[in-house]
Coordinates of C-alpha atoms and ligand atoms in Angstrom, one line a residue:
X296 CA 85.2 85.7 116.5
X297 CA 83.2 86.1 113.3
X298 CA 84.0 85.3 109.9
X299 CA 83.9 88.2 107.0
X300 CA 83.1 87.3 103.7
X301 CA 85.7 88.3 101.3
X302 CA 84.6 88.5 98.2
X303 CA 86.9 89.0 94.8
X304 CA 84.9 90.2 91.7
X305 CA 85.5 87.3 89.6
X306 CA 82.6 85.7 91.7
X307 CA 80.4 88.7 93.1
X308 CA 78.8 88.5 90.3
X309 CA 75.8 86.9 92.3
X310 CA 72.4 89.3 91.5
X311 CA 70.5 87.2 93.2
X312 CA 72.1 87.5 97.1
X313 CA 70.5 90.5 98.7
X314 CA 72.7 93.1 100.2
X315 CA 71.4 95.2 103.3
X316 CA 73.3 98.1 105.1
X317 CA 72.5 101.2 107.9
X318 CA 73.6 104.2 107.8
X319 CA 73.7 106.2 111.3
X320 CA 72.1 109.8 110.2
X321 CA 74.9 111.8 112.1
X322 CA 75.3 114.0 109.2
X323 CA 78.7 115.0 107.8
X324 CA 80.5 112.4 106.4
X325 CA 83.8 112.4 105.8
X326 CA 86.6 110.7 103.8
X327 CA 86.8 107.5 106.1
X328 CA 83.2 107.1 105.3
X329 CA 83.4 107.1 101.8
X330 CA 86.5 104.9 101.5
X331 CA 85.7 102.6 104.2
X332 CA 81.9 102.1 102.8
X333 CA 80.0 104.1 100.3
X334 CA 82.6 102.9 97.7
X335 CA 81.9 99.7 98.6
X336 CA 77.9 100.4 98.5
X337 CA 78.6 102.0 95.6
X338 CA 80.2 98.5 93.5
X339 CA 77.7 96.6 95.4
X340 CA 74.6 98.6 93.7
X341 CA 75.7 97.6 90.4
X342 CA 75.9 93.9 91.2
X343 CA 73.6 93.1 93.9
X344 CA 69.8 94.1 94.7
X345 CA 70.8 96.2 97.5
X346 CA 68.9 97.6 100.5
X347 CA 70.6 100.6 102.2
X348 CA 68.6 102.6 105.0
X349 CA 69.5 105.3 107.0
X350 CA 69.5 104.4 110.7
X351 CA 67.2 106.7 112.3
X352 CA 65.8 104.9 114.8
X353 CA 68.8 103.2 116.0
X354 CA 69.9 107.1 116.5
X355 CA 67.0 107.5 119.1
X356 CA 68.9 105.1 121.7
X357 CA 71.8 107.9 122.2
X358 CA 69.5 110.9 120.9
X359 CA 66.6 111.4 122.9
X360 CA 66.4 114.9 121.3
X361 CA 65.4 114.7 118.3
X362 CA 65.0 117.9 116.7
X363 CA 68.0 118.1 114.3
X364 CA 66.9 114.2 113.3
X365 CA 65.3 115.5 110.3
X366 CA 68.3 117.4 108.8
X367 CA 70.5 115.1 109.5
X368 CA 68.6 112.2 107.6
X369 CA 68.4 114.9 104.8
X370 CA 72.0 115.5 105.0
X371 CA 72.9 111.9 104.9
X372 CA 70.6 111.1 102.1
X373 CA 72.3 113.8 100.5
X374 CA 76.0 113.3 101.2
X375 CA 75.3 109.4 99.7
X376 CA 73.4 110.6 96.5
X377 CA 76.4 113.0 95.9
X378 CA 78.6 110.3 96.6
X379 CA 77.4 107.9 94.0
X380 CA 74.4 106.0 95.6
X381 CA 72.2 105.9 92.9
X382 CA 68.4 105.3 94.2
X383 CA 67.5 103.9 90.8
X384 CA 69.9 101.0 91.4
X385 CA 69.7 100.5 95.2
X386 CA 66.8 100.8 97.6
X387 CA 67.7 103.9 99.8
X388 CA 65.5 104.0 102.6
X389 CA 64.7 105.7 106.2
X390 CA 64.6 102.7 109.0
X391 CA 61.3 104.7 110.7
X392 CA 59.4 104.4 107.5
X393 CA 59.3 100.6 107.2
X394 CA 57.0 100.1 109.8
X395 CA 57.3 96.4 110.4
X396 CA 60.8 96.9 111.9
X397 CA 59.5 97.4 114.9
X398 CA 57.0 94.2 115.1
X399 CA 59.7 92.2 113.5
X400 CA 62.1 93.7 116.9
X401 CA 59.3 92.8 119.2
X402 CA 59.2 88.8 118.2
X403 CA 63.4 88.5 117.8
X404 CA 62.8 90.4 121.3
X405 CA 61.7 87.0 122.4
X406 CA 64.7 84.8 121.2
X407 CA 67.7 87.2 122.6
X408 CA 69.0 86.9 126.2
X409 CA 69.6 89.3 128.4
X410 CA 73.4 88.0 129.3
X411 CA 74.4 87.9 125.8
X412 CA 73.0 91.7 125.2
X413 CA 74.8 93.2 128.2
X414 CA 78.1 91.7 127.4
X415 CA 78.1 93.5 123.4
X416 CA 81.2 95.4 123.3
X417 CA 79.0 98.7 121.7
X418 CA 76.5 98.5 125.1
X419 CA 79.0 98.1 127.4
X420 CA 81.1 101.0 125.9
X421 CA 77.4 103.7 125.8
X422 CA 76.4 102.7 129.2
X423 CA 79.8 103.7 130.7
X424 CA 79.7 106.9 128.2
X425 CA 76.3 108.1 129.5
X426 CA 75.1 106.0 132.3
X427 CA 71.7 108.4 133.2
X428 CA 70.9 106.9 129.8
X429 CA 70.9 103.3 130.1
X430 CA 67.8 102.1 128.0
X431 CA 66.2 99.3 126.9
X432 CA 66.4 100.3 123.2
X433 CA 70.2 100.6 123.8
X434 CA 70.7 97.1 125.6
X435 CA 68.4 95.7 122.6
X436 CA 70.6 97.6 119.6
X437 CA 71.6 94.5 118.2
X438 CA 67.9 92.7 117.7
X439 CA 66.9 96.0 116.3
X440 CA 69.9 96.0 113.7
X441 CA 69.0 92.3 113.4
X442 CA 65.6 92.8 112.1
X443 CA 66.6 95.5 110.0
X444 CA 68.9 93.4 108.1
X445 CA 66.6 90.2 108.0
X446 CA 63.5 92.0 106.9
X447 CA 64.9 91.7 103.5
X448 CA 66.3 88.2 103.9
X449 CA 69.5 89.9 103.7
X450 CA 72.5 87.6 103.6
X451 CA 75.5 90.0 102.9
X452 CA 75.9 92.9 105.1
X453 CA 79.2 95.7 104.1
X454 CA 80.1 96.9 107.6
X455 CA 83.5 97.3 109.0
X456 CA 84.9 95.8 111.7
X457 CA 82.9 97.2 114.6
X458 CA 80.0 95.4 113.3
X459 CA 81.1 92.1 113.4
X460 CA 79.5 91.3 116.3
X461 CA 76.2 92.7 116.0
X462 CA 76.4 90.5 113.0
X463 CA 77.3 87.7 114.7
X464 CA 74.4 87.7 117.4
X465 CA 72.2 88.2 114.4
X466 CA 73.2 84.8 113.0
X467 CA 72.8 83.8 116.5
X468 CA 69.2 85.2 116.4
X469 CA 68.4 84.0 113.2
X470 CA 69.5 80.4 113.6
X471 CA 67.2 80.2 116.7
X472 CA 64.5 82.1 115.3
X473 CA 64.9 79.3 112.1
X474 CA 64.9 76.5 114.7
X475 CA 61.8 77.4 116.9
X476 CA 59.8 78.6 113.8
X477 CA 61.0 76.8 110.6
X478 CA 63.5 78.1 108.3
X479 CA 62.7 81.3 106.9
X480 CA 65.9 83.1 107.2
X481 CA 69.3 82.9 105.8
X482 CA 72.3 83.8 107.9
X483 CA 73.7 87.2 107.5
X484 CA 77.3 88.0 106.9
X485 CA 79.7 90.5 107.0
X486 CA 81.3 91.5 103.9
X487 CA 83.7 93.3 102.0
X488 CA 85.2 93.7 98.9
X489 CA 88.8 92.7 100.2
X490 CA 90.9 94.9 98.2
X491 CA 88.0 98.0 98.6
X492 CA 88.3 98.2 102.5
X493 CA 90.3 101.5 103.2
X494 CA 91.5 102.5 106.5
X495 CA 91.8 106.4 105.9
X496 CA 94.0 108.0 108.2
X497 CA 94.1 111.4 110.3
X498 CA 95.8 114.2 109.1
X499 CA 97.6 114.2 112.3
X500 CA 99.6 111.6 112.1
X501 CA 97.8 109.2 114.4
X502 CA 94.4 106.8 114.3
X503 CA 92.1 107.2 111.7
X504 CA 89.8 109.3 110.0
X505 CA 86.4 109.5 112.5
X506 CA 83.9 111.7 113.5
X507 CA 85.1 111.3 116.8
X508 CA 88.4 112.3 116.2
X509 CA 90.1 115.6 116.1
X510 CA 88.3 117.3 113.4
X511 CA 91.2 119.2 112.1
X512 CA 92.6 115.9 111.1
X513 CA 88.9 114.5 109.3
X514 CA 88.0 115.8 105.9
X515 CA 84.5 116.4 105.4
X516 CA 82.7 116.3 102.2
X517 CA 81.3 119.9 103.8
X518 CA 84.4 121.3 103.9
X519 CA 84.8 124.3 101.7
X520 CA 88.0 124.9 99.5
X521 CA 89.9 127.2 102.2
X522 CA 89.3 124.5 105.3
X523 CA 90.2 121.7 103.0
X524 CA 93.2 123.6 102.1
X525 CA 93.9 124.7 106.1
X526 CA 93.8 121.4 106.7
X527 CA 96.4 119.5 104.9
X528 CA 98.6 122.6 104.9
X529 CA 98.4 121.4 108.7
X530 CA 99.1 117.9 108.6
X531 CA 102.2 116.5 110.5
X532 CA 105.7 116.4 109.0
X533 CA 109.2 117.0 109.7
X534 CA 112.3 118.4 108.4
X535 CA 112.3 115.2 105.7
X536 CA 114.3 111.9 105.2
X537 CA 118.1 112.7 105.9
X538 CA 119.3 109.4 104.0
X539 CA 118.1 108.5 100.4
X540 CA 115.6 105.0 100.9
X541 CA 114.9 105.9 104.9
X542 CA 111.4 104.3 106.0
X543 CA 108.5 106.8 106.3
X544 CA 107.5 107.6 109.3
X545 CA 104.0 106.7 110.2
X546 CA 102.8 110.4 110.2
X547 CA 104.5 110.3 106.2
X548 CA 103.1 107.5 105.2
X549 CA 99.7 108.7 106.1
X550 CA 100.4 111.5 103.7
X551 CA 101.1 109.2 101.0
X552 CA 98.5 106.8 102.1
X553 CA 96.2 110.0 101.1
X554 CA 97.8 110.8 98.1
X555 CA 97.3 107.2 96.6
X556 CA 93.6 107.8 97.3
X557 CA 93.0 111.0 95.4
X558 CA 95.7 112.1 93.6
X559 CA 97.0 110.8 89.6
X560 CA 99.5 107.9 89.9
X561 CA 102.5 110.0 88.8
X562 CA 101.8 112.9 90.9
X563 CA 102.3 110.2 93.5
X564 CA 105.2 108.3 92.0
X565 CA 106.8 112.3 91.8
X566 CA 106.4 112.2 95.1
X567 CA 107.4 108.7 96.1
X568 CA 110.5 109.1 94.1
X569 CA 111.6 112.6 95.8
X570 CA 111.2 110.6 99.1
X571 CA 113.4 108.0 98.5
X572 CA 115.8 110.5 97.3
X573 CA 116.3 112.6 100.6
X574 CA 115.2 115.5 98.1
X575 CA 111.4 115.9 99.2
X576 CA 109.5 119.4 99.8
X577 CA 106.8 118.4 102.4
X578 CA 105.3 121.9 101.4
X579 CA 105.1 121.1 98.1
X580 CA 103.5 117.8 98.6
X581 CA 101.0 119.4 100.8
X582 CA 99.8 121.8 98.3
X583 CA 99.9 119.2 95.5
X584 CA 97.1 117.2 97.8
X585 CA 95.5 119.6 99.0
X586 CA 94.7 120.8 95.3
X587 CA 93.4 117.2 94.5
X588 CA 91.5 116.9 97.6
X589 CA 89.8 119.7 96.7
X590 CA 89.0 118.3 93.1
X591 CA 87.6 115.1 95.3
X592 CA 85.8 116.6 97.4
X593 CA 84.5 119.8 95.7
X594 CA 81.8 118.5 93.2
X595 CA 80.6 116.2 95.6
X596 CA 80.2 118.8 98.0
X597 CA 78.3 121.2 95.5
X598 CA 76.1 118.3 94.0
X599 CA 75.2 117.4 98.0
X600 CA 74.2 121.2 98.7
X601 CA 72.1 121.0 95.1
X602 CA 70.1 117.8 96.4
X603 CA 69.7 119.6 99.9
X604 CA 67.8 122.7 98.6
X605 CA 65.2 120.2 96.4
X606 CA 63.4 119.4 99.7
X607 CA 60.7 117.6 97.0
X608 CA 63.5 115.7 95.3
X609 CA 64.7 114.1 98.7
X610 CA 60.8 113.4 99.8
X611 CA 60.4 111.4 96.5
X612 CA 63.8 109.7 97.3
X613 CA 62.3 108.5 100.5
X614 CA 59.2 107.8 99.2
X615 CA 60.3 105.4 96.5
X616 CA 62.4 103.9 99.1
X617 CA 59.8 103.5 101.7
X618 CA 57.5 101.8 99.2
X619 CA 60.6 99.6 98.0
X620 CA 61.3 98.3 101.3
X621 CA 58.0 98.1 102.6
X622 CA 57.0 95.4 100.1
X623 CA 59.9 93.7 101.1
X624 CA 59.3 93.6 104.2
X625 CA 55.3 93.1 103.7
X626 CA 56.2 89.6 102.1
X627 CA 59.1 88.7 104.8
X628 CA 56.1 89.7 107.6
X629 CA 53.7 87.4 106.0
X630 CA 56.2 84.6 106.4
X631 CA 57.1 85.6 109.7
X632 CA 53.5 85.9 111.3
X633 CA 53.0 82.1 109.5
X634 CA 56.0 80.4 111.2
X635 CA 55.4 81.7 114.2
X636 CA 52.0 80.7 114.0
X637 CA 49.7 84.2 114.5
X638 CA 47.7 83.2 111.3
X639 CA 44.5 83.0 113.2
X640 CA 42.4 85.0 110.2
Ligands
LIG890 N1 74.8 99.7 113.7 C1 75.3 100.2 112.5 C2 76.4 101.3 112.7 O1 76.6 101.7 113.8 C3 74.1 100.9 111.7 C4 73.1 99.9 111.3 C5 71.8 99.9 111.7 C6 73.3 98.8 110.4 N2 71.1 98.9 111.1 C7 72.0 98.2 110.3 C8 74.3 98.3 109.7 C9 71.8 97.1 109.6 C10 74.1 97.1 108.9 C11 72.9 96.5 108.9 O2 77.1 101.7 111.8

């Protein structure tokens, strides 16, 4: 199927490629998130002009009701801030604000069939999910992700592996788009920072961390000290290794895998070592993480519920973004409307 870019940083050091990314605005992120993609957004912003939106009109194909949509753009704004986006390095946007999305959809509306949009994996899988629900904005997800990336002539796109094809149907759109019209886009791809992707597991021993998941096994960065705590304290284990040098079992190794992430190297090599020596308190390991869990996640937690009282601070946020990303896409439009030839005036 398609191709990601990997990139090493002995030659990312390219300012000039533009970087676009969504967001979905279902509020609470947790640790998968930030390993699997804000850190990544987060290397990107220093080396890249970057565009990162929150999805929020991509949310009303599954949401029809869209009363919580406000707080949860809030809260996602937040959660990134706190994370390490930095809005004076990246564009951070709201999808509904750049206005030219949805003329930019209408025209790539043109260009996409209707076989290949009922056979993407994502449609197939939300029409069998809620079937009184089958829309047109859901069938058309793709184009719609498709023009948000190309409205910034976006070529490198951080998403994990479910995106890969959306991202390939929007090379598909683009290169006929480019071909009826004249070449005014380049081909987006999917990218990663080989060595940054991160597949945080469950606390429960199997899959990984997710939303949709168990959420006794997903950390949150809402979580407050005592959850965070109950949590870990309830992570799988057993009665330990009975041999010196056994193999982990997967459940153990997720543990580690955890550790790695947020605790110091020798608290981990302690660890490690006490393992391989049949002489390991799973206990003792748990409270060790949970303890640096909560040194991760705490501050970003508090600096998240700081940014989420300053209603004013967040409007400027999304003001400066909208601005941003509507010149953008004010100078991709005019290029649009020329190739395709609605230059009458
Ligand atoms: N579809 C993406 C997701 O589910 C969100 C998204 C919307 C996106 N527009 C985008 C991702 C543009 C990359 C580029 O996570």
């Amino acid at each position: 199927m398609s191709e990601t870019t990997h990139i090493s940083p002995s030659n990312s050091s390219d300012t000039t490629a533009i970087v676009m990314s969504g967001i979905r605005p279902t509020g609470y992120l947790h640790l998968g998130n930030y390993f699997g993609a804000i850190r990544n957004y987060i290397k990107m912003q220093d080396e890249f002009t970057c565009y990162f939106m929150v999805a929020d009109l991509h949310s009303l194909t599954t949401h029809p009701d869209t009363k919580s949509l406000k707080a949860n753009v809030q809260r996602v704004l937040a959660e990134n801030i706190a994370c390490g986006l930095d809005p004076d390095k990246a564009c951070l946007y709201c999808q509904s604000h750049v206005y030219e999305t949805g003329e930019l959809y209408l025209y790539l509306n043109m260009l996409a069939y209707l076989g290949e949009l009922e056979k993407t994996v994502t449609f197939k899988e939300k029409a069998r999910q809620h079937p009184d629900n089958v829309n047109a904005g859901l069938l058309t997800y793709p184009v719609l992700q498709t023009a948000d990336i190309i409205m910034h002539r976006a070529s490198l796109v951080p998403v994990g592996k479910d995106q890969e094809q959306h991202l390939e149907m929007a090379r598909n759109f683009v290169k006929r788009f480019n071909h009826r019209y004249g070449e005014v886009f380049p081909e987006p791809q999917a990218f990663n920072y080989q060595q940054h992707l991160v597949k945080v597991p469950g606390l429960d021993g199997s899959g990984k961390m997710s939303k949709s998941e168990n959420d006794m096994a997903t950390l949150y960065f809402a979580d407050d000290d005592e959850l965070i705590r109950k949590k870990v304290m309830k992570a799988k284990t057993d009665s330990g290794p009975t041999a010196p040098n056994s193999i982990k079992p997967d459940y153990i190794e997720n543990i580690f895998l955890l550790m790695k992430l947020v605790s110091a190297s020798d608290v981990y090599e302690h660890y490690d070592k006490a393992f391989n020596e049949a002489n390991i308190r799973y206990g003792d390991l748990k409270k060790q993480l949970a303890e640096d869990m909560i040194r991760f996640i705490a501050p970003i937690r508090e600096k998240s519920t700081t940014i989420l009282t300053d209603e004013k601070y967040l409007k400027g946020i999304m003001e400066k973004g909208a601005e941003m990303a509507g010149e953008s896409a004010a100078k991709t439009m005019k290029l649009v409307r020329e190739a395709i030839g609605l230059n009458y005036y």
